[in-house]
Every structure is written in structure tokens, then in C-alpha cells.
Amino acid sequence: MTGLPYKTLNTILRERFGVRVQKITLDAGLTCPHRDSSKRGGCIYCNAQGSGTGALGRGISLKEQIEEQMQAMKRRYKAQAFIAYFQSFYNTHAPLVELKSIFDTILPYPEIKGLAIGTRPDCIDQDKLRLIESYTPGRLIWMEYGLQSGNDDTLLRINRGHDVKTFIDAVTLTSHFKVRQCAHVIIGLPGEGMDDYVSTARTISSLPITDIKIHLLYVVRGTPLEEMYQRGEYTPLSQKEYTRAVAQFIGHLREDIVIQRITGDPHADELVEPKWALDKGKVRQAIHEDLVSSGITQGCMVG
Ligand code: SF4
């Protein structure tokens, strides 16, 4: 566990590749099915920009995004290997032929050793997984699915547009392919408390999940959550509450699951609250201190 009381991504990347591996984040210009075709309005914490960087819309091709970021990482970190992370919006939300042409962009770059594909659990099927699995020779592949909470009432409250069963079905289907599966969860959703976080950790631990990203819920300008916050209907977590919750979550998480992230990554110009979220280093440090002072290690409360 590299000195930390939980399993980190660096551990498996070092084991597998033996060199420093950096992620490059890519925008393939796709959208969110929960906002466009379905017109369901989107999750309450998401603004119209959603999770997109908008790079493609600004005229930066995928090839340019790949080459610019790889050069920058080589200069800054002397990185020799990369994971291409299709992060913006939902990267399975297109016909197969379009998806193939998007993912094929990585093929000319042997230094790209991994492919991570972010999407919703209601936006995947067997044919798409078969295509994605075809990139595995010589590469690690991750499917990244947002669950956010293992509680259906919460998913309704945040207008997530899918239930827990949809997530379980996607994960079960994906487990038949040679890809890793990363679940995204959010701590601090409206109406949730420690029992919900522990229950979500237990749900994740019961599934063939290999990796997890734990996010903090923060209030972003221009969202329904901001309106709730302004009306006094939502109170963001304090840093202490968040660190306690993450520590408990980690204690209830299966020991072999790789924890890729333990906090959020808000844009300063969009963030309403909590402002403490901007200092990610401090948040990470506080979580590590909480784990050590509570004697919690990953999985110590499983079973
Ligand atoms: S959070 Fe993701 S799924 Fe929800 S509306 Fe935004 S982009 Fe769509």
C-alpha cells in the first residue's frame, strides 16, 4: 500500500509498467444522454458545461490534445507512459463506428499504455464493450461508471436518471470483458449521512469493481444544487465531516479495490461552496491523518 493505508493507482501502474505513468484527459466532443436526447435535465449538481473540458469545441483535435499533453507531461514529470482518459461527458454515447474512430486516435502512440473511458451505466452495451476490449493487447483498460450513491432515494433526489440496479447490470455485463471497472461515488449528497456512505461502500465491495474514485459534492454556480443551497435546503459538508466520511468509507471498502481519488477537483471560478475543497493537498493530508489517528486501513471494517 506504498505507506498509505489504502491501495493507490500508482501502486498498480508501477507494478505493471515500472515507469512513471501520467494521465492525459481527452475531450472527444461527445455529450451527456441525461441532458440531450432524454431532456431529463441532468443531475442537480451539474451545470450546462457538465463534465466537459470543451477542448474539441475550441478547435483542438484529439490528436493535438494527445500530443500537447504528452509533451507537457514529458517536460514536467519526465513521464514515459500515459493513460488516455476520455473524461469529458459520456464516451460511449455515439454509434459504434464513431466510437471506433475516436478510440483509434491513440493507436499511433506506443507510449499510451492505458485507456480509461468515462460513461454512465445506462450508456453501455455488449457491442461497445467488445470494441473497447479490442484495445487491450499491451494496454490496461478502465471503464469508468458513475454510481454516486448506492441509495435509490438519493439517486432520485439528485435526478441522476438511473437507479442502483442499472449500475449493477452494467458492472455485471462489463465483468465478462477483459477490462477494469472504476466506480465513481460522491460523499455529501443531499439527505445522506454516514450510514449511506457505509452502505454504498458495501454495495461497491459486493461487485466486481476493481477501482474507485471518491468525490466530494460541491456546489457549482448555475446548478439546481446552488438554488437549494441559496434557499437553505442544502448544507455542504465541513472538511472534518468529509474526512471522517471518507475514512469510514475506506474502512468499509474491499481491500483489493484501487482507490484512484479521495476528493473532488472543483474549478475555482465555478465553485460556490465549500471553499476548503480548493486546497486538495490539505484535504488529502487531513484524510490520511484521520485514517492514521483512527487506526483505519482499507477493508478493516469489511465483513
Ligand atoms: S453529472 Fe454527468 S450524467 Fe449528470 S447531467 Fe452532468 S454530465 Fe450528465
Coordinates of C-alpha atoms and ligand atoms in Angstrom, one line a residue:
M1 CA 0.0 0.0 0.0
T2 CA 3.0 2.3 -0.5
G3 CA 3.0 3.7 3.0
L4 CA -0.7 4.7 2.8
P5 CA -3.4 2.7 4.5
Y6 CA -5.2 2.1 1.2
K7 CA -4.3 0.9 -2.3
T8 CA -3.4 3.6 -4.8
L9 CA -3.3 3.7 -8.6
N10 CA 0.4 4.4 -8.6
T11 CA 1.0 1.0 -7.0
I12 CA -0.5 -1.0 -9.8
L13 CA 0.9 1.3 -12.5
R14 CA 4.4 0.9 -11.1
E15 CA 4.0 -2.8 -10.8
R16 CA 2.7 -3.1 -14.4
F17 CA 4.9 -0.7 -16.3
G18 CA 7.8 0.1 -14.0
V19 CA 7.9 3.8 -15.0
R20 CA 6.1 7.0 -14.2
V21 CA 2.7 6.9 -15.9
Q22 CA 0.6 10.1 -16.3
K23 CA -3.0 10.5 -17.3
I24 CA -3.9 12.8 -20.2
T25 CA -7.5 13.9 -20.3
L26 CA -9.3 14.0 -23.6
D27 CA -12.4 15.6 -25.0
A28 CA -13.9 13.6 -27.9
G29 CA -16.8 16.1 -28.3
L30 CA -19.5 13.7 -27.1
T31 CA -22.4 14.8 -24.9
C32 CA -24.5 13.6 -22.0
P33 CA -27.5 11.4 -22.7
H34 CA -29.1 12.6 -19.5
R35 CA -29.1 16.2 -20.8
D36 CA -29.5 16.0 -24.6
S37 CA -31.6 13.1 -26.1
S38 CA -33.5 12.4 -23.0
K39 CA -34.1 16.0 -22.0
R40 CA -34.2 14.8 -18.4
G41 CA -32.5 18.0 -17.2
G42 CA -29.3 16.5 -15.8
C43 CA -28.0 15.8 -12.2
I44 CA -28.8 18.6 -9.8
Y45 CA -25.1 19.4 -9.1
C46 CA -24.1 19.7 -12.8
N47 CA -24.2 22.9 -14.8
A48 CA -24.7 23.1 -18.6
Q49 CA -20.9 22.6 -19.2
G50 CA -21.3 19.2 -17.4
S51 CA -18.1 17.3 -17.1
G52 CA -16.7 18.5 -20.5
T53 CA -13.5 20.4 -21.0
G54 CA -14.8 21.7 -24.3
A55 CA -11.3 21.2 -25.9
L56 CA -12.7 19.8 -29.2
G57 CA -15.3 22.6 -29.4
R58 CA -12.4 25.1 -29.2
G59 CA -11.0 23.5 -32.3
I60 CA -8.3 21.4 -30.6
S61 CA -8.4 18.0 -32.3
L62 CA -8.0 14.7 -30.4
K63 CA -4.5 14.3 -32.0
E64 CA -3.5 17.8 -30.8
Q65 CA -4.9 17.2 -27.3
I66 CA -2.9 13.9 -27.1
E67 CA 0.4 15.4 -28.4
E68 CA 0.3 18.6 -26.5
Q69 CA -0.4 16.9 -23.2
M70 CA 2.1 14.2 -23.7
Q71 CA 4.8 16.8 -24.4
A72 CA 3.9 18.8 -21.4
M73 CA 4.0 15.7 -19.1
K74 CA 7.3 14.6 -20.6
R75 CA 8.8 18.0 -19.8
R76 CA 7.3 18.5 -16.4
Y77 CA 7.4 14.9 -14.9
K78 CA 9.7 13.1 -17.3
A79 CA 6.8 10.8 -17.9
Q80 CA 7.4 7.9 -20.3
A81 CA 4.0 6.3 -20.3
F82 CA 0.5 7.6 -20.5
I83 CA -3.2 6.7 -19.9
A84 CA -5.6 8.3 -22.4
Y85 CA -8.6 9.3 -20.3
F86 CA -11.7 10.0 -22.3
Q87 CA -13.1 12.1 -19.5
S88 CA -15.4 14.7 -20.9
F89 CA -19.1 13.7 -20.8
Y90 CA -20.0 10.2 -21.9
N91 CA -17.7 8.4 -24.2
T92 CA -19.9 5.6 -25.2
H93 CA -22.7 7.9 -26.2
A94 CA -22.3 7.5 -30.0
P95 CA -22.6 4.9 -32.8
L96 CA -20.0 2.1 -32.8
V97 CA -18.3 3.4 -35.9
E98 CA -17.8 6.8 -34.4
L99 CA -16.5 5.4 -31.2
K100 CA -14.0 3.3 -33.1
S101 CA -12.7 6.3 -34.9
I102 CA -12.4 8.2 -31.6
F103 CA -10.5 5.4 -29.8
D104 CA -8.3 4.6 -32.8
T105 CA -6.7 8.0 -32.3
I106 CA -4.5 6.5 -29.6
L107 CA -3.1 3.7 -31.8
P108 CA -0.2 5.6 -33.3
Y109 CA 1.2 6.3 -29.8
P110 CA 3.0 3.3 -28.3
E111 CA 3.7 5.3 -25.1
I112 CA -0.1 5.2 -24.4
K113 CA -0.3 2.2 -22.2
G114 CA -3.8 2.6 -20.9
L115 CA -7.2 3.7 -21.9
A116 CA -9.9 5.0 -19.5
I117 CA -13.4 5.6 -20.7
G118 CA -15.8 7.6 -18.6
T119 CA -19.5 7.0 -19.1
R120 CA -22.9 6.4 -17.5
P121 CA -24.1 2.9 -16.6
D122 CA -27.2 3.3 -18.8
C123 CA -25.0 4.1 -21.8
I124 CA -23.2 0.8 -22.4
D125 CA -23.9 -2.5 -24.2
Q126 CA -22.2 -5.6 -25.3
D127 CA -21.1 -4.3 -28.8
K128 CA -19.5 -1.2 -27.3
L129 CA -17.7 -3.3 -24.7
R130 CA -16.5 -5.7 -27.4
L131 CA -15.0 -2.8 -29.3
I132 CA -13.4 -1.4 -26.1
E133 CA -11.9 -4.8 -25.2
S134 CA -10.3 -4.9 -28.6
Y135 CA -7.8 -2.2 -27.4
T136 CA -6.5 -4.4 -24.5
P137 CA -3.4 -6.1 -26.1
G138 CA -0.5 -4.2 -24.4
R139 CA -2.8 -1.8 -22.6
L140 CA -4.8 -1.6 -19.4
I141 CA -8.4 -0.5 -20.0
W142 CA -10.8 1.0 -17.5
M143 CA -14.5 1.5 -17.8
E144 CA -15.5 4.4 -15.5
Y145 CA -19.1 4.3 -14.4
G146 CA -20.8 6.9 -12.1
L147 CA -22.9 5.4 -9.3
Q148 CA -22.6 8.4 -7.0
S149 CA -24.7 6.7 -4.3
G150 CA -25.9 3.1 -3.5
N151 CA -29.2 4.5 -2.3
D152 CA -32.1 4.7 -4.9
D153 CA -33.8 7.5 -2.9
T154 CA -30.7 9.6 -3.2
L155 CA -30.4 8.9 -6.9
L156 CA -34.0 10.2 -7.3
R157 CA -33.3 13.2 -5.2
I158 CA -30.3 14.3 -7.3
N159 CA -32.1 13.5 -10.6
R160 CA -29.5 11.0 -11.6
G161 CA -31.7 9.4 -14.2
H162 CA -30.7 5.8 -13.4
D163 CA -31.1 3.5 -10.4
V164 CA -28.6 1.3 -8.5
K165 CA -29.8 -1.8 -10.4
T166 CA -28.8 -0.1 -13.7
F167 CA -25.3 0.3 -12.3
I168 CA -25.2 -3.3 -11.1
D169 CA -26.3 -4.5 -14.5
A170 CA -23.6 -2.5 -16.3
V171 CA -20.9 -3.8 -13.9
T172 CA -22.1 -7.4 -14.3
L173 CA -22.1 -7.1 -18.1
T174 CA -18.7 -5.5 -18.1
S175 CA -17.2 -8.2 -15.9
H176 CA -17.4 -10.6 -18.9
F177 CA -14.8 -8.5 -20.7
K178 CA -11.1 -8.1 -20.0
V179 CA -11.3 -4.5 -18.7
R180 CA -11.0 -2.9 -15.2
Q181 CA -14.0 -1.2 -13.8
C182 CA -13.8 2.1 -11.9
A183 CA -16.9 3.3 -9.9
H184 CA -17.4 7.0 -9.1
V185 CA -19.1 7.9 -5.8
I186 CA -19.9 11.2 -4.2
I187 CA -19.8 12.0 -0.5
G188 CA -22.1 14.7 0.8
L189 CA -25.2 14.2 -1.4
P190 CA -28.4 15.9 -0.1
G191 CA -30.1 13.8 2.6
E192 CA -27.2 11.4 3.0
G193 CA -25.2 10.6 6.2
M194 CA -22.6 8.1 7.4
D195 CA -25.0 5.1 7.1
D196 CA -25.5 5.8 3.4
Y197 CA -21.7 6.2 2.8
V198 CA -21.0 2.9 4.5
S199 CA -23.9 1.2 2.6
T200 CA -22.5 2.5 -0.7
A201 CA -19.1 1.2 0.2
R202 CA -20.6 -2.2 1.0
T203 CA -22.5 -2.3 -2.4
I204 CA -19.3 -1.4 -4.3
S205 CA -17.4 -4.1 -2.4
S206 CA -20.0 -6.7 -3.3
L207 CA -19.5 -6.1 -7.0
P208 CA -16.7 -7.0 -9.5
I209 CA -15.3 -3.4 -9.2
T210 CA -11.5 -3.0 -9.4
D211 CA -11.1 0.7 -8.9
I212 CA -13.0 3.7 -7.3
K213 CA -12.9 7.5 -7.4
I214 CA -14.4 9.1 -4.3
H215 CA -15.6 12.7 -4.9
L216 CA -16.7 15.5 -2.7
L217 CA -20.1 17.1 -3.5
Y218 CA -19.5 20.8 -4.0
V219 CA -21.9 23.5 -5.1
V220 CA -21.3 24.8 -8.6
R221 CA -22.6 28.1 -9.9
G222 CA -25.7 27.8 -12.1
T223 CA -27.0 24.5 -10.9
P224 CA -30.2 23.4 -9.1
L225 CA -28.0 22.5 -6.2
E226 CA -26.9 26.1 -5.9
E227 CA -30.6 27.1 -5.8
M228 CA -31.1 24.6 -3.0
Y229 CA -28.1 26.0 -1.2
Q230 CA -29.3 29.6 -1.5
R231 CA -32.7 28.6 -0.2
G232 CA -31.0 26.9 2.8
E233 CA -32.1 23.4 1.7
Y234 CA -28.6 22.1 1.4
T235 CA -25.6 22.5 3.7
P236 CA -22.2 21.5 2.3
L237 CA -20.0 19.2 4.4
S238 CA -17.3 20.7 6.6
Q239 CA -13.8 19.4 5.9
K240 CA -13.9 17.5 9.2
E241 CA -17.2 15.8 8.2
Y242 CA -15.8 14.9 4.8
T243 CA -12.5 13.4 6.1
R244 CA -14.4 11.3 8.7
A245 CA -16.8 10.1 6.0
V246 CA -14.0 9.2 3.6
A247 CA -12.1 7.4 6.3
Q248 CA -15.2 5.3 7.2
F249 CA -15.8 4.6 3.5
I250 CA -12.3 3.3 3.0
G251 CA -12.6 1.1 6.1
H252 CA -15.7 -0.5 4.6
L253 CA -14.2 -0.9 1.1
R254 CA -12.9 -4.2 -0.1
E255 CA -9.1 -4.3 0.3
D256 CA -8.2 -5.1 -3.3
I257 CA -10.1 -2.1 -4.8
V258 CA -7.7 0.5 -6.1
I259 CA -8.6 4.0 -4.8
Q260 CA -7.8 6.4 -7.6
R261 CA -9.1 9.6 -6.0
I262 CA -10.2 10.7 -2.5
T263 CA -11.5 14.2 -3.1
G264 CA -13.1 16.5 -5.7
D265 CA -11.5 18.8 -8.2
P266 CA -13.6 22.0 -8.4
H267 CA -12.9 24.9 -10.7
A268 CA -12.2 28.0 -8.6
D269 CA -14.3 30.3 -10.8
E270 CA -17.4 28.0 -10.7
L271 CA -17.2 26.9 -7.0
V272 CA -19.8 28.4 -4.6
E273 CA -19.1 26.2 -1.5
P274 CA -17.2 24.6 0.2
K275 CA -14.2 26.8 -0.4
W276 CA -11.9 24.4 1.5
A277 CA -12.3 22.0 -1.4
L278 CA -9.9 24.1 -3.4
D279 CA -6.9 23.0 -1.4
K280 CA -6.8 19.4 -2.5
G281 CA -3.4 18.7 -0.9
K282 CA -4.7 19.8 2.5
V283 CA -7.8 17.7 2.1
R284 CA -5.8 14.6 1.2
Q285 CA -3.5 15.2 4.2
A286 CA -6.5 15.5 6.5
I287 CA -7.9 12.2 5.3
H288 CA -4.5 10.5 5.7
E289 CA -4.3 11.9 9.3
D290 CA -7.8 10.8 10.1
L291 CA -7.1 7.3 8.8
V292 CA -3.9 7.0 10.9
S293 CA -5.4 8.5 14.1
S294 CA -8.5 6.3 13.8
G295 CA -6.4 3.2 13.0
I296 CA -8.4 2.6 9.9
T297 CA -7.0 0.7 6.9
Q298 CA -8.8 -0.2 3.7
G299 CA -11.2 -3.0 4.3
C300 CA -10.6 -3.2 8.1
M301 CA -14.4 -3.0 8.7
V302 CA -15.5 -5.3 5.8
G303 CA -17.4 -8.4 6.8
Ligands
SF4_1 S1 -23.2 14.9 -14.0 FE1 -22.8 13.7 -15.8 S2 -24.7 12.5 -16.1 FE2 -25.2 14.1 -14.7 S3 -26.0 15.7 -16.1 FE3 -23.8 16.2 -15.7 S4 -22.8 15.3 -17.4 FE4 -24.8 14.3 -17.4

